[in-house]
Coordinates of C-alpha atoms in Angstrom, one line a residue:
M1 CA 2.3 -3.5 -13.3
L2 CA 1.7 -2.7 -10.1
E3 CA -2.3 -1.9 -9.5
L4 CA -2.4 1.8 -7.7
R5 CA -5.1 1.7 -5.8
P6 CA -7.4 4.4 -4.3
S7 CA -7.0 4.5 -0.9
C8 CA -5.6 3.0 2.7
E9 CA -6.0 0.0 3.1
H10 CA -6.9 1.1 7.3
C11 CA -8.9 4.5 7.5
N12 CA -9.8 4.7 3.8
K13 CA -7.9 8.4 3.1
D14 CA -7.3 8.8 -1.1
L15 CA -4.0 8.1 -2.1
P16 CA -4.0 8.9 -5.2
P17 CA -1.5 7.4 -8.1
E18 CA 0.4 10.8 -7.2
S19 CA 0.6 10.3 -3.7
L20 CA 3.8 10.2 -1.9
E21 CA 2.4 8.6 1.1
A22 CA 0.6 5.7 -0.3
R23 CA 3.5 2.8 0.6
I24 CA 2.6 -0.9 -0.8
C25 CA 3.8 -4.0 0.7
S26 CA 4.5 -6.9 -1.5
Y27 CA 1.3 -8.1 -2.6
E28 CA 0.0 -4.4 -3.4
C29 CA -1.9 -4.0 0.4
T30 CA -2.3 0.3 0.0
F31 CA -1.6 2.1 3.0
C32 CA -0.9 5.5 3.7
A33 CA 2.0 6.5 5.5
A34 CA 0.6 7.5 9.1
C35 CA -1.0 4.6 9.8
V36 CA 2.4 2.4 8.2
D37 CA 4.0 4.6 11.3
G38 CA 1.7 4.6 13.3
I39 CA -0.6 1.1 13.6
L40 CA 1.2 -1.3 11.6
A41 CA 4.8 -0.6 13.6
N42 CA 5.6 -1.2 9.2
V43 CA 4.2 -4.8 9.2
C44 CA 1.3 -5.8 6.9
P45 CA -1.3 -7.1 8.6
N46 CA -2.1 -9.5 5.5
C47 CA 0.4 -10.9 4.8
G48 CA 3.4 -10.1 7.2
G49 CA 5.5 -8.4 5.3
G50 CA 7.1 -4.8 5.6
F51 CA 6.1 -1.6 3.2
V52 CA 7.7 0.7 0.3
A53 CA 7.0 3.8 -1.2
R54 CA 4.6 3.6 -4.2
P55 CA 5.9 4.4 -6.7
V56 CA 4.2 7.1 -8.7
R57 CA 3.3 6.3 -12.2
P58 CA 3.3 9.3 -14.7
A59 CA 0.3 11.7 -16.0
H60 CA 2.5 12.3 -19.6
N61 CA 2.8 9.4 -22.3
W62 CA 6.2 10.3 -21.9
K63 CA 8.3 7.1 -23.5
N64 CA 5.4 4.7 -25.8
G65 CA 2.9 4.5 -24.0
N66 CA 3.7 4.1 -20.6
Y67 CA 1.4 6.7 -18.5
L68 CA -1.8 6.3 -17.3
G69 CA -3.4 7.4 -19.6
Q70 CA -2.9 3.8 -21.2
D71 CA -2.7 2.2 -17.9
P72 CA -4.9 4.1 -15.3
A73 CA -5.2 3.2 -11.6
S74 CA -7.9 1.0 -9.8
T75 CA -10.7 2.4 -8.7
R76 CA -11.8 -0.9 -6.1
I77 CA -11.9 0.5 -2.8
R78 CA -10.6 -2.1 0.0
H79 CA -11.6 -0.8 3.2
R80 CA -10.8 -3.4 5.6
P81 CA -9.8 -1.7 8.6
V82 CA -7.0 -3.0 11.3
D83 CA -8.5 -3.7 15.3
P84 CA -5.1 -2.1 16.8
Q85 CA -4.6 -4.4 19.4
A86 CA -5.0 -7.6 18.2
H87 CA -2.8 -5.9 14.7
A88 CA 0.3 -5.5 17.8
R89 CA 0.3 -8.4 18.7
F90 CA 0.7 -9.8 15.0
A91 CA 3.7 -7.2 14.9
A92 CA 5.1 -8.1 18.1
G93 CA 5.0 -11.9 16.8
I94 CA 6.4 -10.8 13.2
R95 CA 9.4 -8.5 14.1
D96 CA 10.8 -11.4 16.2
I97 CA 11.3 -13.0 13.1
A98 CA 14.2 -12.6 11.1
P99 CA 13.2 -11.1 6.9
A100 CA 15.1 -13.7 5.9
E101 CA 12.7 -16.3 7.3
R102 CA 9.3 -14.7 7.5

């Protein structure tokens, strides 16, 4: 189950469970859309993978107890700002590798 982290790891912007701006990699590293597009070039600084929009967990119990009340979002903040110049060099190297080889 997704952890639904509460904020962007780079800029610390709040990303509540209903946010449509949250982006995650396959390891659930969480960043806001502005950082993914403007700073990270769609390359995760932690693993080198790409990002997708984080799904929204229902706030209401529509079916079988699968909702925020049963499975709340995380409150643990992971604020680890990225060095933009170092990340640009890292991302440039990753982009040269075919996605299937990453």
